[in-house]
Short mmCIF file of C-alpha atoms and ligand atoms in Angstrom, two decimals:
data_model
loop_
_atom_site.label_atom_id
_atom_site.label_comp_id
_atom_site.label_asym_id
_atom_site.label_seq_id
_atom_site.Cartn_x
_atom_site.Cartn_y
_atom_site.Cartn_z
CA UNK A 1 -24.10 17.04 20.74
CA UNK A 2 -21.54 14.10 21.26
CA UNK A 3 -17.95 15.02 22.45
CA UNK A 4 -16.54 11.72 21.39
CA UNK A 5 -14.53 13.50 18.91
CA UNK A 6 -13.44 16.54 20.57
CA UNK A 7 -9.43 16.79 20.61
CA UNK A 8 -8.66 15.39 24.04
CA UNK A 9 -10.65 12.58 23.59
CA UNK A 10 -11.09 11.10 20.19
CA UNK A 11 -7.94 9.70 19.76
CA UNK A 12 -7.94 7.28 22.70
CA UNK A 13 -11.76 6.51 22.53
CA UNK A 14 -11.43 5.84 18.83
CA UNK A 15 -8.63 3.59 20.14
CA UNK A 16 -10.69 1.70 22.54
CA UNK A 17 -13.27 1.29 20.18
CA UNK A 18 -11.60 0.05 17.58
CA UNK A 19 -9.70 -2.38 19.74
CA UNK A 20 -13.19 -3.42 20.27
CA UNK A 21 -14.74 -4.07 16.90
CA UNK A 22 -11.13 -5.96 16.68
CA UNK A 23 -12.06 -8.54 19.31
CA UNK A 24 -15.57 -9.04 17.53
CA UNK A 25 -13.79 -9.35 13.94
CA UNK A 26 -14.40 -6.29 12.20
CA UNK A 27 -11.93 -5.50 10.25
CA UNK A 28 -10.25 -2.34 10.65
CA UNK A 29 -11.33 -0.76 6.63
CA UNK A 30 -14.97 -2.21 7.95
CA UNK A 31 -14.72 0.02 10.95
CA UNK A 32 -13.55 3.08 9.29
CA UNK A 33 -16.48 2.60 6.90
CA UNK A 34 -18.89 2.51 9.42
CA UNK A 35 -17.61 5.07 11.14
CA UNK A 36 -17.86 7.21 7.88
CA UNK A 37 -21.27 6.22 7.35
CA UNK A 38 -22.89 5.94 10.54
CA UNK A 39 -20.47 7.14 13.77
CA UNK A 40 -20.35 5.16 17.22
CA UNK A 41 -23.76 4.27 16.94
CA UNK A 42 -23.32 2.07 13.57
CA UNK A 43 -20.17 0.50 15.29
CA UNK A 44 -21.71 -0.42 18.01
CA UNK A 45 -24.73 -1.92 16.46
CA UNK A 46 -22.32 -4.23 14.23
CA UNK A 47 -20.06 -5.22 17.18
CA UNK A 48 -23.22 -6.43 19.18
CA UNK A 49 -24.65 -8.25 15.74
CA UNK A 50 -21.23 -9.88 14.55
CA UNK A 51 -21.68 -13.36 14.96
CA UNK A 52 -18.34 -14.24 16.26
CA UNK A 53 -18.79 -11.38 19.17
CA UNK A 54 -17.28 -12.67 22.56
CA UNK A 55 -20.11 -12.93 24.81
CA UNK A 56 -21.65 -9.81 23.29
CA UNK A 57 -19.49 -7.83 25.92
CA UNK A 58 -19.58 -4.01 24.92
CA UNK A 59 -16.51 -2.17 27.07
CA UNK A 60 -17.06 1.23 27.92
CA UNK A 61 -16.94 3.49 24.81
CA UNK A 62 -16.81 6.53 27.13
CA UNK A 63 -19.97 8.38 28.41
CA UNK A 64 -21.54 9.26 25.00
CA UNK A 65 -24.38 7.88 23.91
CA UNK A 66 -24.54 6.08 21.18
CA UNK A 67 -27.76 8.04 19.91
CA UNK A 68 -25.98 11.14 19.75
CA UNK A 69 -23.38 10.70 17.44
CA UNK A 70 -26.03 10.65 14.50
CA UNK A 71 -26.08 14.48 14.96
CA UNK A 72 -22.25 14.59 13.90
CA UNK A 73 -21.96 15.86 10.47
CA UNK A 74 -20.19 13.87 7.74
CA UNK A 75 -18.08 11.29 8.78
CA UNK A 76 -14.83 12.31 6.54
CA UNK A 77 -15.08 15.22 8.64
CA UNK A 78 -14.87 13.89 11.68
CA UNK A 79 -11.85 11.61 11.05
CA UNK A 80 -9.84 14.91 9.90
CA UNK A 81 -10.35 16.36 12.98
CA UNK A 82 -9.42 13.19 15.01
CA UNK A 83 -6.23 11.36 15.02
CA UNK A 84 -7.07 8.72 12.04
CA UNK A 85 -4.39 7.69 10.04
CA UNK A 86 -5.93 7.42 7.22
CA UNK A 87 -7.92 9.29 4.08
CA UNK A 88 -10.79 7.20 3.27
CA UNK A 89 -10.97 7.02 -0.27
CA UNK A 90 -14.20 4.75 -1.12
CA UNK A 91 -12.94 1.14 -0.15
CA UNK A 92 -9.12 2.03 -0.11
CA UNK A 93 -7.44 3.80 2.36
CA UNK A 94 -4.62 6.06 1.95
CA UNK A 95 -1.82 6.03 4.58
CA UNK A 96 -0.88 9.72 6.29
CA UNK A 97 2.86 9.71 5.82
CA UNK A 98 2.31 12.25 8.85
CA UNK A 99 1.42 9.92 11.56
CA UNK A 100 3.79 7.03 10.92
CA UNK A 101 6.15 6.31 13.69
CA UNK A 102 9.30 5.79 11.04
CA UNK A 103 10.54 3.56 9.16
CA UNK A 104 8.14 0.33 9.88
CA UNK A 105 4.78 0.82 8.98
CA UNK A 106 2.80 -1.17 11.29
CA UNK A 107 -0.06 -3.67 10.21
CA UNK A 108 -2.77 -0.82 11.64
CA UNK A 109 -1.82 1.66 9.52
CA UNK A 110 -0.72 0.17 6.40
CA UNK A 111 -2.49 1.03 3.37
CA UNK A 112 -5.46 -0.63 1.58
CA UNK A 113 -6.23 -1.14 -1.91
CA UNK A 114 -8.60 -3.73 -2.47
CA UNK A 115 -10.42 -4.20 -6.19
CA UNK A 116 -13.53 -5.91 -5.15
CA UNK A 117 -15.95 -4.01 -2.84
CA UNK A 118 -14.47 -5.81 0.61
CA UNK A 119 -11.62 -7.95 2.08
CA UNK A 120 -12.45 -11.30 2.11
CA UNK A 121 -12.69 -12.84 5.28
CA UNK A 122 -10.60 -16.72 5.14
CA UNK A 123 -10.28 -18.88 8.16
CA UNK A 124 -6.48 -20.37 8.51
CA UNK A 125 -7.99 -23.41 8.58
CA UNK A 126 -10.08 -23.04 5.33
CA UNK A 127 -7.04 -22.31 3.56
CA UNK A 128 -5.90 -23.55 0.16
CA UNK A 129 -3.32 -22.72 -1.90
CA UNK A 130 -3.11 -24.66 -5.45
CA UNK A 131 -0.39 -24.83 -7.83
CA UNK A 132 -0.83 -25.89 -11.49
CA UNK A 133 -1.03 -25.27 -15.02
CA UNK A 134 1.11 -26.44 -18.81
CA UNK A 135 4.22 -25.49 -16.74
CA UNK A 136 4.30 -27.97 -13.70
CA UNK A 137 4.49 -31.78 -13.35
CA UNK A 138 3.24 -31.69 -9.86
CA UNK A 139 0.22 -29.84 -9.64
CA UNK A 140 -0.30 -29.78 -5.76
CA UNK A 141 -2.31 -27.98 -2.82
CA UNK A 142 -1.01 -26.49 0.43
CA UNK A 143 -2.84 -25.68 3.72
CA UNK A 144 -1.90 -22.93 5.78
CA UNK A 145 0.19 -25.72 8.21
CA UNK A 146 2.09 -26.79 5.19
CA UNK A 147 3.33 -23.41 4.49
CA UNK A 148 4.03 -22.70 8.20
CA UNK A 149 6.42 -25.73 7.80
CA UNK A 150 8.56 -24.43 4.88
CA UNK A 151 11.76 -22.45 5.04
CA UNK A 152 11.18 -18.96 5.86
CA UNK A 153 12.61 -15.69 4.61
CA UNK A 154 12.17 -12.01 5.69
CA UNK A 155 12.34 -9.22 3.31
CA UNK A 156 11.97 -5.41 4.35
CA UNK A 157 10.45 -4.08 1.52
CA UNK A 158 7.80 -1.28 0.25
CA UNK A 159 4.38 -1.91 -1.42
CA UNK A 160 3.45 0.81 -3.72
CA UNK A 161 0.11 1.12 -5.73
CA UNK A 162 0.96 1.73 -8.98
CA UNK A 163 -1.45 4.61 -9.07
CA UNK A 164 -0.03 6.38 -5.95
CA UNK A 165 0.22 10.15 -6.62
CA UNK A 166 -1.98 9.82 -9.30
CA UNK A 167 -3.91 13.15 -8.19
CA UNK A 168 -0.30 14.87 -9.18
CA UNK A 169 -0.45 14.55 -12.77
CA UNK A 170 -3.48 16.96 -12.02
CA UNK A 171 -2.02 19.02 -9.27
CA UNK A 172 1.23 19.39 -10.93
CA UNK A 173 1.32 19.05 -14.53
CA UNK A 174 -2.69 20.14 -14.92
CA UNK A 175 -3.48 16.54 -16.64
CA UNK A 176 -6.18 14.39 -15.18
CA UNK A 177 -5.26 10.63 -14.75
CA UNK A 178 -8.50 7.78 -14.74
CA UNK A 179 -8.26 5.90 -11.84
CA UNK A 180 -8.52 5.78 -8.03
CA UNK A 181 -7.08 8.80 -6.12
CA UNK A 182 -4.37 9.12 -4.49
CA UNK A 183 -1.66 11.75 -2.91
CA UNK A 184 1.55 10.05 -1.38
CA UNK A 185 0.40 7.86 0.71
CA UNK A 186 -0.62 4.90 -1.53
CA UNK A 187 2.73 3.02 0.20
CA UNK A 188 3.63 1.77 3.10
CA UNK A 189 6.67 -0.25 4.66
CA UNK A 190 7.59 -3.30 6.68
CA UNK A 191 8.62 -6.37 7.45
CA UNK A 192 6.78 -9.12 4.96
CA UNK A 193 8.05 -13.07 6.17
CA UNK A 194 7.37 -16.14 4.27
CA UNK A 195 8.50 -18.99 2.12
CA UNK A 196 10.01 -18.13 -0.97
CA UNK A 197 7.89 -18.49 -4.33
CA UNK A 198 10.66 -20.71 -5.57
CA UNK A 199 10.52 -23.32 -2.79
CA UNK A 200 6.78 -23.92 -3.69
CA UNK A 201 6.98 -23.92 -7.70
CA UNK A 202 9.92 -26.51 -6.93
CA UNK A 203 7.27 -28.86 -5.02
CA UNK A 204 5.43 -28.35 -7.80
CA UNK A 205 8.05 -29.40 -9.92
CA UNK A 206 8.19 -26.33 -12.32
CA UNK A 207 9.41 -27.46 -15.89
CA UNK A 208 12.65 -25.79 -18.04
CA UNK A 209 9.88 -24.43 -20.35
CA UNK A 210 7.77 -22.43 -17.47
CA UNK A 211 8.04 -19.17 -18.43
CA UNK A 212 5.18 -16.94 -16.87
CA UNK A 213 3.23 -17.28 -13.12
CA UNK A 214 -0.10 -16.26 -12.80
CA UNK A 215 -1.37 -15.40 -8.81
CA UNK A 216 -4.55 -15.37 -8.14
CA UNK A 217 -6.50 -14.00 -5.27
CA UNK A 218 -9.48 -15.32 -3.13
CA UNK A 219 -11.72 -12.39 -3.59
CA UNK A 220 -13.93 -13.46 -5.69
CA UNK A 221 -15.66 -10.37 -6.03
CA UNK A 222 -12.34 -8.92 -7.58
CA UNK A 223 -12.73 -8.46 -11.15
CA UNK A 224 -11.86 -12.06 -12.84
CA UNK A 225 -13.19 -14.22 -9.92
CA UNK A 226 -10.05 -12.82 -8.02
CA UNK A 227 -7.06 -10.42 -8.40
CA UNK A 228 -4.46 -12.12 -10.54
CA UNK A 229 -1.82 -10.23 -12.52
CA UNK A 230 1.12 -12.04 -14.15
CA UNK A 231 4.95 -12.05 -12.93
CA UNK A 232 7.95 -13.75 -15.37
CA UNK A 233 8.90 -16.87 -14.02
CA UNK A 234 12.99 -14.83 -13.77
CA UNK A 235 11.24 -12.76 -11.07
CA UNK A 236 9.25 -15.65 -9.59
CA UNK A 237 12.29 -17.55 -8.55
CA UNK A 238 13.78 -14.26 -6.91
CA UNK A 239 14.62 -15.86 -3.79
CA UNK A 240 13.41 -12.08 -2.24
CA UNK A 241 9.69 -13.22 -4.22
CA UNK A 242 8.09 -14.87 -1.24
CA UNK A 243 4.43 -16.11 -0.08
CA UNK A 244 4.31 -13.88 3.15
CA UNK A 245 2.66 -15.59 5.84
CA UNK A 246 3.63 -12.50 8.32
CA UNK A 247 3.62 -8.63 8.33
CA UNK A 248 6.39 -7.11 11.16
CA UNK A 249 6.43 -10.66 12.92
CA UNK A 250 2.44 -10.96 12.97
CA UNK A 251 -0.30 -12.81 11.49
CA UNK A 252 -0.89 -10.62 8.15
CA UNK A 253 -3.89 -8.02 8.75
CA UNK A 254 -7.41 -9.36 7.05
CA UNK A 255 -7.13 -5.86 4.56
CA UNK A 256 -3.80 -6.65 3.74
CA UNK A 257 -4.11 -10.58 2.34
CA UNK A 258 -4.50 -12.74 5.81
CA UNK A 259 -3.79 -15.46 5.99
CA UNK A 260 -0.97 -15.35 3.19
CA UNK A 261 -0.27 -12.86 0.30
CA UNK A 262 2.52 -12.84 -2.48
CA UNK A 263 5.31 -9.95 -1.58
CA UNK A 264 7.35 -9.07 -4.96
CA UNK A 265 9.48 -6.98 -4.34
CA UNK A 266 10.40 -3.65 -6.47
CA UNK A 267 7.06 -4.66 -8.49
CA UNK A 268 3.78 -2.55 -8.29
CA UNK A 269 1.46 -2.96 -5.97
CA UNK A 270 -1.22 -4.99 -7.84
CA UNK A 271 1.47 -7.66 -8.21
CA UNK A 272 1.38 -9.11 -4.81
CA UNK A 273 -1.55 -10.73 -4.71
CA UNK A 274 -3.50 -11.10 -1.44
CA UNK A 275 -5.30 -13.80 -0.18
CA UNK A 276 -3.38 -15.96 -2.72
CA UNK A 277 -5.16 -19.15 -3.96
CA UNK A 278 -4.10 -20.10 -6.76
CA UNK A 279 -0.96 -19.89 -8.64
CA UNK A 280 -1.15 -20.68 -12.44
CA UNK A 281 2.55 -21.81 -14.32
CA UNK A 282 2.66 -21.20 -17.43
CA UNK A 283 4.82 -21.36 -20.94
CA UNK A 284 2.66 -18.56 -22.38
CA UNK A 285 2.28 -14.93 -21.15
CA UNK A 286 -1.08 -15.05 -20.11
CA UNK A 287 -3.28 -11.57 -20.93
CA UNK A 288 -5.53 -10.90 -18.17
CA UNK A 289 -7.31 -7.31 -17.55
CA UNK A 290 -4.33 -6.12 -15.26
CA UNK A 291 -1.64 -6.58 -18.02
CA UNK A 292 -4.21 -5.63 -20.92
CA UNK A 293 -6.14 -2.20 -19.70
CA UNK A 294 -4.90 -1.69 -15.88
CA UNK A 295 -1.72 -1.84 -14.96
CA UNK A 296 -0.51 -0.84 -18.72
CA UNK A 297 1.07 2.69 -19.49
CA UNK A 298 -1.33 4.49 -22.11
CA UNK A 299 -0.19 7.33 -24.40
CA UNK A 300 1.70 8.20 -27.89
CA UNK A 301 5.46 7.12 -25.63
CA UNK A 302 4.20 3.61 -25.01
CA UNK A 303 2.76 1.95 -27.99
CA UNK A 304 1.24 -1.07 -27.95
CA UNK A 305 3.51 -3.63 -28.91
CA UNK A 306 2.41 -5.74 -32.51
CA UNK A 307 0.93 -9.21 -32.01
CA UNK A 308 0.13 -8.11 -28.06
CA UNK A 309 -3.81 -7.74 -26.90
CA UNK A 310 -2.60 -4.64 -24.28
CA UNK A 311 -3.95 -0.92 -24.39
CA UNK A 312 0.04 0.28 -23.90
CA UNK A 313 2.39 -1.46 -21.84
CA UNK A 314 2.63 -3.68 -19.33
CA UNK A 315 3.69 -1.92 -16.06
CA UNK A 316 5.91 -4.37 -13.78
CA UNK A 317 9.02 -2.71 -11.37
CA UNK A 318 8.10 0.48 -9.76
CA UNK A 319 9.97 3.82 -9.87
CA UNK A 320 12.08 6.01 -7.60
CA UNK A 321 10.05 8.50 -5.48
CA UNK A 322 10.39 10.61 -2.21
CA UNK A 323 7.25 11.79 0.27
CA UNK A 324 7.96 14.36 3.06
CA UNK A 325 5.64 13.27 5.63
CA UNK A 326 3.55 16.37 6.00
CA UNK A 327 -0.41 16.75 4.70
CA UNK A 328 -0.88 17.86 1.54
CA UNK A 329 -1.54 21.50 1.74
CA UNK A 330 -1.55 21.13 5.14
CA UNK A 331 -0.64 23.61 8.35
CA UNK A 332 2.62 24.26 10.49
CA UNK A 333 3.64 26.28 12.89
CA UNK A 334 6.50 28.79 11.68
CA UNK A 335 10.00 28.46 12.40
CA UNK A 336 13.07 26.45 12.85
CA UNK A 337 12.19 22.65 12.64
CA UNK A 338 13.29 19.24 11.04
CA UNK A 339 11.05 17.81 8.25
CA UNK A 340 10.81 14.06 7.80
CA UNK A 341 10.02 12.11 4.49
CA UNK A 342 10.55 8.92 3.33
CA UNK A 343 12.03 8.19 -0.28
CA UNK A 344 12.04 4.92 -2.02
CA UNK A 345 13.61 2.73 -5.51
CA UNK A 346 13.02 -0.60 -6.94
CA UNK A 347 16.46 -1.57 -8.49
CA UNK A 348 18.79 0.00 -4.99
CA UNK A 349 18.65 1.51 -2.11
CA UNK A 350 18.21 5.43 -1.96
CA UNK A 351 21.51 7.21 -1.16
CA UNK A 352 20.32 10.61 -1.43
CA UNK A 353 17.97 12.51 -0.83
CA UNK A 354 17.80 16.28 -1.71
CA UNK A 355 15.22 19.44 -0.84
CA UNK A 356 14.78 22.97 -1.82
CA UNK A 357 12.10 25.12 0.03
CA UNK A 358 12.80 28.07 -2.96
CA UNK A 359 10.90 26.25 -5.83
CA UNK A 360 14.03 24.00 -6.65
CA UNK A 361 16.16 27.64 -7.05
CA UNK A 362 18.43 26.08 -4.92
CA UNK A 363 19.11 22.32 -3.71
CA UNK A 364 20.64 20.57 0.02
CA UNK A 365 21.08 17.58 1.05
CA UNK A 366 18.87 15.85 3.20
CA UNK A 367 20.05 13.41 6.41
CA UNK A 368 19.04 9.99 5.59
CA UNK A 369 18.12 8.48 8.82
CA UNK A 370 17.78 4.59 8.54
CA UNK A 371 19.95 2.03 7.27
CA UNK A 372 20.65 1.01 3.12
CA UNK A 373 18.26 -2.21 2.98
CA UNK A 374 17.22 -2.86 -0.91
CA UNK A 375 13.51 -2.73 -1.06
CA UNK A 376 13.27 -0.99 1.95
CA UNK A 377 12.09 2.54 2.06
CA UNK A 378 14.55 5.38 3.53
CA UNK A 379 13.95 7.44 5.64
CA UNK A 380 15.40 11.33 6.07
CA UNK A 381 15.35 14.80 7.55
CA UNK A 382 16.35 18.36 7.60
CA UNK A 383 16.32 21.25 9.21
CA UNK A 384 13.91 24.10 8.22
CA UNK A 385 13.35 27.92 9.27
CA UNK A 386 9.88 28.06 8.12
CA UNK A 387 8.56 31.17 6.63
CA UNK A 388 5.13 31.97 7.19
CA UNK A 389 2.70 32.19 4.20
CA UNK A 390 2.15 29.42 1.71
CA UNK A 391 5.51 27.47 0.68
CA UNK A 392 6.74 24.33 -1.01
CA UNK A 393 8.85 21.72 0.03
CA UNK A 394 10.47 19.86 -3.28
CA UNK A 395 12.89 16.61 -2.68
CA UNK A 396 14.62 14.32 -4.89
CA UNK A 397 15.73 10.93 -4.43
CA UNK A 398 19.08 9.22 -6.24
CA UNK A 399 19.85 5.07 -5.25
CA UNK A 400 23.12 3.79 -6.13
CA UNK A 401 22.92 3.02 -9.63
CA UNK A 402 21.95 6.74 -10.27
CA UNK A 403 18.43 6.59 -10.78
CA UNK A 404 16.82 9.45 -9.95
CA UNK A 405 13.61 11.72 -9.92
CA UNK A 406 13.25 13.23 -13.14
CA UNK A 407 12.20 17.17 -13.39
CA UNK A 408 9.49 16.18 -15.76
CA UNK A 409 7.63 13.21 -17.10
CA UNK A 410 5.07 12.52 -19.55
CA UNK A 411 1.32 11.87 -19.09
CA UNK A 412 -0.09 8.49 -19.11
CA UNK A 413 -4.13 7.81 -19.26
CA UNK A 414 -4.76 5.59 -16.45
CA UNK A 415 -1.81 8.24 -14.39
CA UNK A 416 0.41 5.46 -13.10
CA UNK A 417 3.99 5.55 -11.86
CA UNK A 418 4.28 9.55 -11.01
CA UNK A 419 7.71 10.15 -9.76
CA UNK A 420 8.94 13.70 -11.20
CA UNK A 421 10.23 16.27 -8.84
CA UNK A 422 7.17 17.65 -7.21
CA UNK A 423 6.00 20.78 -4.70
CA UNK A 424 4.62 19.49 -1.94
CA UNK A 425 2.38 22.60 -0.69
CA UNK A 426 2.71 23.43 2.88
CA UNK A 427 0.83 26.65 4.55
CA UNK A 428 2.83 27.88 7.29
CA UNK A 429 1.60 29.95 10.46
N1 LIG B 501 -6.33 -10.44 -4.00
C1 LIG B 501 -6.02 -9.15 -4.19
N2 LIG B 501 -4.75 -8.78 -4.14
C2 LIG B 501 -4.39 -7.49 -4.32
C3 LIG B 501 -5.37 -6.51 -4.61
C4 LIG B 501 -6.73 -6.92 -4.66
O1 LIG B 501 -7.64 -6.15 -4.90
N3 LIG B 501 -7.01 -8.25 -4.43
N4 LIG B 501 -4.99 -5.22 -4.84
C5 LIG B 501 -3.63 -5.04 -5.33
C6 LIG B 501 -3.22 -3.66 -5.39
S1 LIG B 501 -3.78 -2.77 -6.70
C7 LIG B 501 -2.33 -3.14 -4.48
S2 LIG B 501 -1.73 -1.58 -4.64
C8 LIG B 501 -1.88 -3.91 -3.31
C9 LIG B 501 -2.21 -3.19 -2.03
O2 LIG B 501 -1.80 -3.92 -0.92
P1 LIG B 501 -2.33 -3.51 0.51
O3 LIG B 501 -3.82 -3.37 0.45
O4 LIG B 501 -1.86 -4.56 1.46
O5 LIG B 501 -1.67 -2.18 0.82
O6 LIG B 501 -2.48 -5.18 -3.25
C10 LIG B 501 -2.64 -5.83 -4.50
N5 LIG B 501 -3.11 -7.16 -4.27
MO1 LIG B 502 -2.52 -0.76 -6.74
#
């Protein structure tokens, strides 16, 4: 039996192979796969067949053979023992709040959500992005160069799937949502750099009348020929609404929209469009599938509106929400310690953050441990004298226009948007 996963090991060979598969361009959700399907051995074969491989070099993986690791059992298995970052949830992969470092999420361990089966792969130099439609005079096209040109803007900010949590509408109020799964860590946080939507629509010489963009994505095996989903033209010219050309100061990851992806800040997920091609303008709303059935809020609060072809409605800004980073259900050792958590609003940055550890009998105030930045996630702590047994750990966010967690919510169909006051179940040694 291999011991490429036994604790002392895995993490760093995982590391070196990884950094491996890297230098031949695998992608880093193509990896994972692999490694879920077929272990070191799979890996290896793909590194030495992908035609872009460097000399067909194989560094050491460590003294395993490859043959070996086909013994393993399952591969999900495996990566809970080692030190993976992430749950592997078909193609998407869910962050573990746990192993973040703080407050930036780096490129490596940011989250994935992709609609069609795999990341597109798009040289910088094969890059187009086009800008038309009824609501430009200018229809134009920009390379990759052009947009590393333009003026630049940074913007801290979280992406959130709308569907994050979606697995507590089940786990907590006993309803199951349609849809992908997800605990908490369908989010992540950084650094997103690029020229601002506006700059570009004014090249194209967006018209008074322009009300509605429509991005489009260059994965063509996304439903529609390529993720789109519509943004009002109000949020579009948010100078914060930019064409990111950089994650925390680097080229963009390949899972995560390389070589250029829309960032919208505040908005769901789904709206910031990877790989982005193609940018529609528009005088009227355009009705695609992810502002008809996905992306809509389905149930007897959120009737369709009269005259509109959507299921419910329309889902655009994202909600107020708080994560401590622990696994779900997972196991600590008993005692004093400090719990960490992250907590997060789309309208203003989080200025408090409260726990209880007695079902929500009784309520203190978290330290928040990073600086107010709107759009930015915030990060906290507190102190805890763990009990052992099974406990709960319940916090509640408020930003500075007093939104805050609710105690309850109601259902929706496709389970998007969780955000009441939760128990986050912790066994303790
Ligand atoms: N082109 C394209 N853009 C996309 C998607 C996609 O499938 N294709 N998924 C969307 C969804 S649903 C989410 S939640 C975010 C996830 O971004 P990430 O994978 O960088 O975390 O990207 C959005 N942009
Ligand atoms: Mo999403």
């Amino acid at each position: 039996m291999g011991n490429f996963f036994t604790k002392e090991k895995s993490g760093k060979d995982a590391e070196r192979l990884w950094a491996m598969c890297r230098q031949h361009g695998i992608s880093r959700r193509d990896f994972l796969r692999l490694m879920a399907i077929g272990g070191t051995a799979a890996v290896l074969a793909a590194c030495t067949n992908a035609e872009n491989g460097q000399n067909g070099q194989i560094p050491q993986t460590g003294e395993t053979p490859a043959a070996e690791e086909e013994e393993t059992p399952s591969g999900e298995e495996r990566w809970a023992k080692s030190s993976d970052p992430f749950i592997i949830r078909g193609g998407n992969l869910e962050t573990r709040l746990e192993n973040l470092p703080g407050w930036i999420t780096p490129g490596e361990l940011w989250f994935v959500r992709n609609n069609a089966p795999a990341s597109p792969r798009i040289e910088a130099g094969d890059y187009r992005l086009r800008v038309e439609g009824d609501g430009v005079s200018n229809p134009i096209e920009f390379s990759i160069e052009d947009l590393r040109q333009m003026p630049r803007r940074s913007v801290p900010t979280v992406i959130e799937c709308a569907g994050n949590m979606r697995n507590l509408f089940d786990l907590v109020m006993g309803q199951t949502a349609e849809g992908g799964e997800w605990l908490t860590g369908g989010v992540s946080n950084g650094e997103w750099t690029g020229v601002p939507l506006s700059y570009v629509l004014q090249l194209a010489e967006v018209n008074g009348s322009a009300q509605w963009v429509l991005p489009q994505g260059l994965d063509s095996d996304a439903p529609e020929g390529g993720h789109q989903k519509p943004i009002t033209m109000e949020k579009a010219m948010d100078p914060d609404t930019i064409i990111a050309l950089y994650l925390n100061g680097e080229d963009i990851p390949v899972d995560n929209g390389y070589p250029a992806r829309l960032v919208v800040p505040g908005w769901v997920g789904s709206t910031n469009v990877k790989w982005l091609g193609l940018l529609t303008v528009s005088e009227e709303r355009p009705w695609v599938r992810n502002n008809t059935t996905s992306y809509v809020l389905i149930g007897p609060e959120w009737p369709p509106e009269q005259n509109e072809p959507a299921d419910g409605q329309p889902i655009h800004e994202t909600v107020i929400k708080s994560a401590v980073a622990l696994p779900w259900e997972g196991e600590i050792p008993g005692g004093q310690q400090i719990v960490r958590g992250y907590a997060w609003s789309p309208t203003a940055v989080v200025n408090r953050v409260e726990f209880s550890t007695d079902g929500g009998s009784s309520w203190n105030e978290a330290r928040l441990t990073s600086p107010p930045i709107r759009y930015a996630w915030r990060t906290f702590e507190f102190d805890w004298d763990a009990p052992s047994g099974e406990q709960t750990i319940m916090t509640r966010a408020t930003d500075e226009d007093g939104n805050t967690q609710p105690d309850s919510q109601p259902f929706n169909e496709k389970g998007y948007l969780f955000n009441m006051v939760y128990p986050h179940p912790i066994r303790v040694q």
